[in-house]
Short mmCIF file of C-alpha atoms in Angstrom, two decimals:
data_model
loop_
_atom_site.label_atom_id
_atom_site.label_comp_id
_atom_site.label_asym_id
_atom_site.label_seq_id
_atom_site.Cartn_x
_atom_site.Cartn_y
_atom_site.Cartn_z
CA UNK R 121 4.34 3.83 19.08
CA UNK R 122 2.22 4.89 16.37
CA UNK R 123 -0.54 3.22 14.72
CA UNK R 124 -3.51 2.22 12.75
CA UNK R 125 -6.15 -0.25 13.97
CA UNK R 126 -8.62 -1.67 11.52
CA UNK R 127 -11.78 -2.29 14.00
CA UNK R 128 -13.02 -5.10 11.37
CA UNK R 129 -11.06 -7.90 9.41
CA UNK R 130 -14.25 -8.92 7.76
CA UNK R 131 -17.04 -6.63 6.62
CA UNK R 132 -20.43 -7.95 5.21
CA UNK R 133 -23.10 -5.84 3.55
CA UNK R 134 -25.94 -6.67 1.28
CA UNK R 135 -25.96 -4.23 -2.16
CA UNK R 136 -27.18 -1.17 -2.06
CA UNK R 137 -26.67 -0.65 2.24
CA UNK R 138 -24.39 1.87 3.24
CA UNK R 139 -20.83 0.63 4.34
CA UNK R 140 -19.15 1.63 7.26
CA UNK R 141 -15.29 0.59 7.67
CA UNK R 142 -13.90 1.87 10.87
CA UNK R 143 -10.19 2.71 11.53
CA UNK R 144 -8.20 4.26 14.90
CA UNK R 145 -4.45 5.63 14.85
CA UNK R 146 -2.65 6.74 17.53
CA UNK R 147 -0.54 9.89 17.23
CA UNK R 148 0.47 12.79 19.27
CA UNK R 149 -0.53 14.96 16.34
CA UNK R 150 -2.70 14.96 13.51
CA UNK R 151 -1.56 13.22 11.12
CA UNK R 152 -1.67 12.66 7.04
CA UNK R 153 -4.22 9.33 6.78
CA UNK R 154 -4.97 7.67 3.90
CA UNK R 155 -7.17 4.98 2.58
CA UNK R 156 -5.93 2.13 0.01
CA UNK R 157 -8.17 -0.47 -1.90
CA UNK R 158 -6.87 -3.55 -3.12
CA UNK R 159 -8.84 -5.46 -5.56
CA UNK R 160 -7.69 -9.48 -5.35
CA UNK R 161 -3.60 -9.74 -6.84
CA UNK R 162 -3.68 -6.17 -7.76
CA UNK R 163 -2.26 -3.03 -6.37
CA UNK R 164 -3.05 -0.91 -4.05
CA UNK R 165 -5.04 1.89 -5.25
CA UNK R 166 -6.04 5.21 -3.92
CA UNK R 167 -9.13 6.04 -2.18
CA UNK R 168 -8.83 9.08 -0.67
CA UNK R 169 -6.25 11.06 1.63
CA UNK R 170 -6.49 13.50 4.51
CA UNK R 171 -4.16 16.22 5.17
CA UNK R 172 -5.82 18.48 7.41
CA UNK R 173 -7.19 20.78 5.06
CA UNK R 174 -10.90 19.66 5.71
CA UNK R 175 -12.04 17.02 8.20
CA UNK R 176 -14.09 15.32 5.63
CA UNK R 177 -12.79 13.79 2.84
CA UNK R 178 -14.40 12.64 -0.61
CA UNK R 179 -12.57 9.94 -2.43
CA UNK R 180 -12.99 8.00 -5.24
CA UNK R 181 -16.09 5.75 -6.17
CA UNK R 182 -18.29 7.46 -3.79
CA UNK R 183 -16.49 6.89 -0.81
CA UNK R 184 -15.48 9.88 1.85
CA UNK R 185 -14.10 9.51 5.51
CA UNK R 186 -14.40 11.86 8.49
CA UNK R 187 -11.41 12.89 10.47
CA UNK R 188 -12.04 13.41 14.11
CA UNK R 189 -9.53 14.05 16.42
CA UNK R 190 -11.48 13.68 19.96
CA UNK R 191 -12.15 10.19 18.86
CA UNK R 192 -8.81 9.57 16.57
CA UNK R 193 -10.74 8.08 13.67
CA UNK R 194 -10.93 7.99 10.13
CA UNK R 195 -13.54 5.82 9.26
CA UNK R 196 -14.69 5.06 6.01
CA UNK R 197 -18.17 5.34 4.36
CA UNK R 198 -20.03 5.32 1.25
CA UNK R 199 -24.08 5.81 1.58
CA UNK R 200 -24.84 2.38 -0.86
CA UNK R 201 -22.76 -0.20 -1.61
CA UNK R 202 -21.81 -1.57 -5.08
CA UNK R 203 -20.92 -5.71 -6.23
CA UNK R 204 -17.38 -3.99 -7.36
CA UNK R 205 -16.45 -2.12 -4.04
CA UNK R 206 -15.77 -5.94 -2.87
CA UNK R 207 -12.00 -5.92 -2.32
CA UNK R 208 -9.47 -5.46 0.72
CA UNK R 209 -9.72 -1.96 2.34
CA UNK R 210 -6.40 -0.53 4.03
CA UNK R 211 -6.01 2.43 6.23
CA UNK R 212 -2.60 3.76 6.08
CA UNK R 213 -1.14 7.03 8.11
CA UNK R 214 1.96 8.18 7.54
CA UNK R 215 4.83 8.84 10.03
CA UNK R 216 6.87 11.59 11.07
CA UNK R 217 9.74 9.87 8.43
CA UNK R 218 7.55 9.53 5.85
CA UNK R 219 7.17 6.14 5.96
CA UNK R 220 3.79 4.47 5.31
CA UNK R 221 2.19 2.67 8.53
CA UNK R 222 -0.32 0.00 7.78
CA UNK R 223 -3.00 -1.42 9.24
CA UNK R 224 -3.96 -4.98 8.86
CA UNK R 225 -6.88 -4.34 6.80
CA UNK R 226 -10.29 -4.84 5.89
CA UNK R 227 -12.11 -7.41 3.64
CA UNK R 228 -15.24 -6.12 2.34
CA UNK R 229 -18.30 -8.70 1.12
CA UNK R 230 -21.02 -7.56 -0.63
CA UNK R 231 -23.80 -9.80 -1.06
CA UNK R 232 -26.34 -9.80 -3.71
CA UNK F 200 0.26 11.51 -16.57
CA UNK F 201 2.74 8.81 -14.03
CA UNK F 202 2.19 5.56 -14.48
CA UNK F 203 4.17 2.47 -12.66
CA UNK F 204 5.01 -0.94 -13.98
CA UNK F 205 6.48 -4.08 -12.47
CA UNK F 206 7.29 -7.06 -14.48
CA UNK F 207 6.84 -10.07 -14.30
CA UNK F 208 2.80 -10.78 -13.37
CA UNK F 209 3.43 -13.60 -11.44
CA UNK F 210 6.85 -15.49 -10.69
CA UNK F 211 7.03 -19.71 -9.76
CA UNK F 212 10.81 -20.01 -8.38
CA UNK F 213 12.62 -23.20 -7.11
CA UNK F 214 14.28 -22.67 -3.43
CA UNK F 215 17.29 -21.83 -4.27
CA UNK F 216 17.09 -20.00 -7.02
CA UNK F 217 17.96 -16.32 -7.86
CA UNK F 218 15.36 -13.65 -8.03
CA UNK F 219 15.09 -10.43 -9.92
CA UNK F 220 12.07 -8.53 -10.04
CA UNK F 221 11.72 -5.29 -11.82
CA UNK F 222 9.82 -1.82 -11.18
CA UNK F 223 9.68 1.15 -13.53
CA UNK F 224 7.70 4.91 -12.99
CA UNK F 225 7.16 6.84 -16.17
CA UNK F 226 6.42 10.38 -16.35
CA UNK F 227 8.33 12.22 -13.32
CA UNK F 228 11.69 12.60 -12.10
CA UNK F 229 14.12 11.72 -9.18
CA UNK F 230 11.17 9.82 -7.32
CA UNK F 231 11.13 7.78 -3.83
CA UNK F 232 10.70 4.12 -4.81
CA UNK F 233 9.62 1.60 -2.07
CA UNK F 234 9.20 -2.03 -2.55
CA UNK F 235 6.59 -4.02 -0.08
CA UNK F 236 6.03 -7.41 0.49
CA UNK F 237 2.23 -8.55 1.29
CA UNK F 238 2.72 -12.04 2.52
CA UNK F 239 -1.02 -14.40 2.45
CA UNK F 240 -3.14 -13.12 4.81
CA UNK F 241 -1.11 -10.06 6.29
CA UNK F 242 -0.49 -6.49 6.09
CA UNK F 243 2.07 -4.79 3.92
CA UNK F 244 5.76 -4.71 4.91
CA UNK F 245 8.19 -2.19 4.08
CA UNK F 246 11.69 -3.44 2.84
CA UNK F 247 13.59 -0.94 1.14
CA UNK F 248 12.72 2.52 -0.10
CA UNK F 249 15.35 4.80 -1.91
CA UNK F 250 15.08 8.61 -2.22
CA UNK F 251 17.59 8.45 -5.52
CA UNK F 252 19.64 6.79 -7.96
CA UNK F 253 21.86 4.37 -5.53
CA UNK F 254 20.81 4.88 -2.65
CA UNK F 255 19.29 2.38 -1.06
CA UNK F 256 17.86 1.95 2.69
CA UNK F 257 16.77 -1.48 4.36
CA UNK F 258 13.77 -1.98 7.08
CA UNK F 259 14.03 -5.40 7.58
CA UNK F 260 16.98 -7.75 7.30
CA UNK F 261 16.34 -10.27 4.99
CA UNK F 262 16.98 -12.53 2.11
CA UNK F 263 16.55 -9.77 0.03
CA UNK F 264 18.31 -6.60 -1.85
CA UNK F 265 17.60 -3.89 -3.73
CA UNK F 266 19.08 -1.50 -6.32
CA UNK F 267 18.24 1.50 -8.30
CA UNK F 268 20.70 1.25 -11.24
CA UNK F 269 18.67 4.68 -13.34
CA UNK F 270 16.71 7.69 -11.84
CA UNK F 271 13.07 5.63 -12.19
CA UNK F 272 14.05 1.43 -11.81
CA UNK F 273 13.64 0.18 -8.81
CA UNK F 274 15.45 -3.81 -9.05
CA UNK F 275 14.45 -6.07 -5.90
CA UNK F 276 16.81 -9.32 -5.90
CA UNK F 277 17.69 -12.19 -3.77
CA UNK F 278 20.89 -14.91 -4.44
CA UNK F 279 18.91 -17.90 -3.24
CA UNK F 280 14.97 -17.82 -2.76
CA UNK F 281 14.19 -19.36 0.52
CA UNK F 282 10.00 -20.59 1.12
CA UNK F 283 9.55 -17.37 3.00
CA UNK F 284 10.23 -15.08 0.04
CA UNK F 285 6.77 -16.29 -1.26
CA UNK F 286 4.21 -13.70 -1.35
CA UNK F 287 3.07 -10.21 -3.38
CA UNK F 288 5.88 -7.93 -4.28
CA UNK F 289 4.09 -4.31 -4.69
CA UNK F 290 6.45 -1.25 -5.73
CA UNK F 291 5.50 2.61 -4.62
CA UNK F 292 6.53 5.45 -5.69
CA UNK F 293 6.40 9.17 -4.78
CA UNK F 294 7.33 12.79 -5.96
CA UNK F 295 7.18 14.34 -2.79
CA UNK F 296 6.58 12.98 0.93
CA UNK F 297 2.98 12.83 0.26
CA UNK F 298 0.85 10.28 -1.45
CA UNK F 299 2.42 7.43 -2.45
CA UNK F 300 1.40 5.19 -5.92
CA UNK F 301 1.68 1.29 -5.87
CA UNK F 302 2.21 -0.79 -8.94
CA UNK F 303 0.10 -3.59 -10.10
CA UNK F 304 2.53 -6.19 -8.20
CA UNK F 305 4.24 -9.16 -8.65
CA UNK F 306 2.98 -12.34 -7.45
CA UNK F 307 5.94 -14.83 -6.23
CA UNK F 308 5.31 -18.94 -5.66
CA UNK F 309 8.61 -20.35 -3.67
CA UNK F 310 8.80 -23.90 -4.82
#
């Protein structure tokens, strides 16, 4: 079946550290990945998407993510992390019907 | 540019009592419309998504239903709220099979 696995449910860095959020999905091709950010009871907002036009992908707010396919990642970085990038990460592929696969998610702390 | 509301904010309900919850896209035509459910603590879940005006498909049987009465409202509803229902109601919407856009959500407290 396909799949997302968020490696992390809780992520910890101190301000100004680089931040490394890892995500797997399973799939017998490649397929289009996104990543979602969810600030505390808001929506879910855009980060950045990938649909094999270039393996590395530059989102929003300094964050980017690197498809590989040998490894079936999609993790996401950003070099130095900001008080506001605190929130709840998702990493989302999409199927062959369109539909939106989830994973469970990510909760990013950043520490002063 | 597209923006997408939902109404209301936040929602305290009695079991037992009816539910209608309301989502809106501005500035496109004939989109796909999805409503989600985040429960506490847990992923997103899928529960209807409609590709136009009354058409309606269901992922997950449930307490729930949905309608899409004009081209861009999206109406999630429910007869009698059970505990369960509790949780964050986000809508989505998309032009094409790409990218899709999520509302600011609605926050619902079962009683």
């Amino acid at each position: 079946a396909q799949s997302v696995t968020q490696l992390d449910s809780h992520v910890s860095v101190s301000e100004g550290t680089p931040v490394l959020l890892r995500c797997n999905y399973s799939s017998s091709y490649s397929p289009s990945l996104f990543w979602y950010v969810q600030h505390p009871n808001k929506g879910l907002q855009l980060l950045l998407k990938y649909t094999s036009a270039a393996t590395l992908v530059k989102g929003i707010n300094g964050f980017e993510a690197e498809f590989k396919k040998s490894e079936t990642s999609f993790h996401l970085t950003k070099p130095s992390a900001h008080m506001s990038d605190a929130a709840e990460y998702f990493c989302v592929r999409m199927d062959s019907s369109y539909k939106l696969i989830f994973g469970s998610g990510t909760r990013l702390l950043v520490r002063p | 540019s597209q923006t997408i509301h939902q109404w209301p904010a936040t929602l305290v309900q009695p079991v037992g009592s009816p539910l209608s919850l309301e989502c809106t896209v501005e500035g496109t035509s004939n989109p796909n419309l999805y409503w989600y459910r985040q429960a506490a603590g847990r992923g997103l879940q899928l529960l209807f998504y409609s590709v136009g005006i009354g058409q309606i498909s269901s992922e997950v049987p449930q307490n729930l239903s949905a309608s899409r009465p004009q081209d861009r409202q999206f109406i999630l509803s429910s007869k009698k709220l059970l505990l369960s229902d509790s949780g964050f109601y986000l809508c989505a919407w998309t032009r094409n099979t790409d990218t899709q856009y999520f509302g600011p959500g609605t926050r619902l407290t079962v009683l």
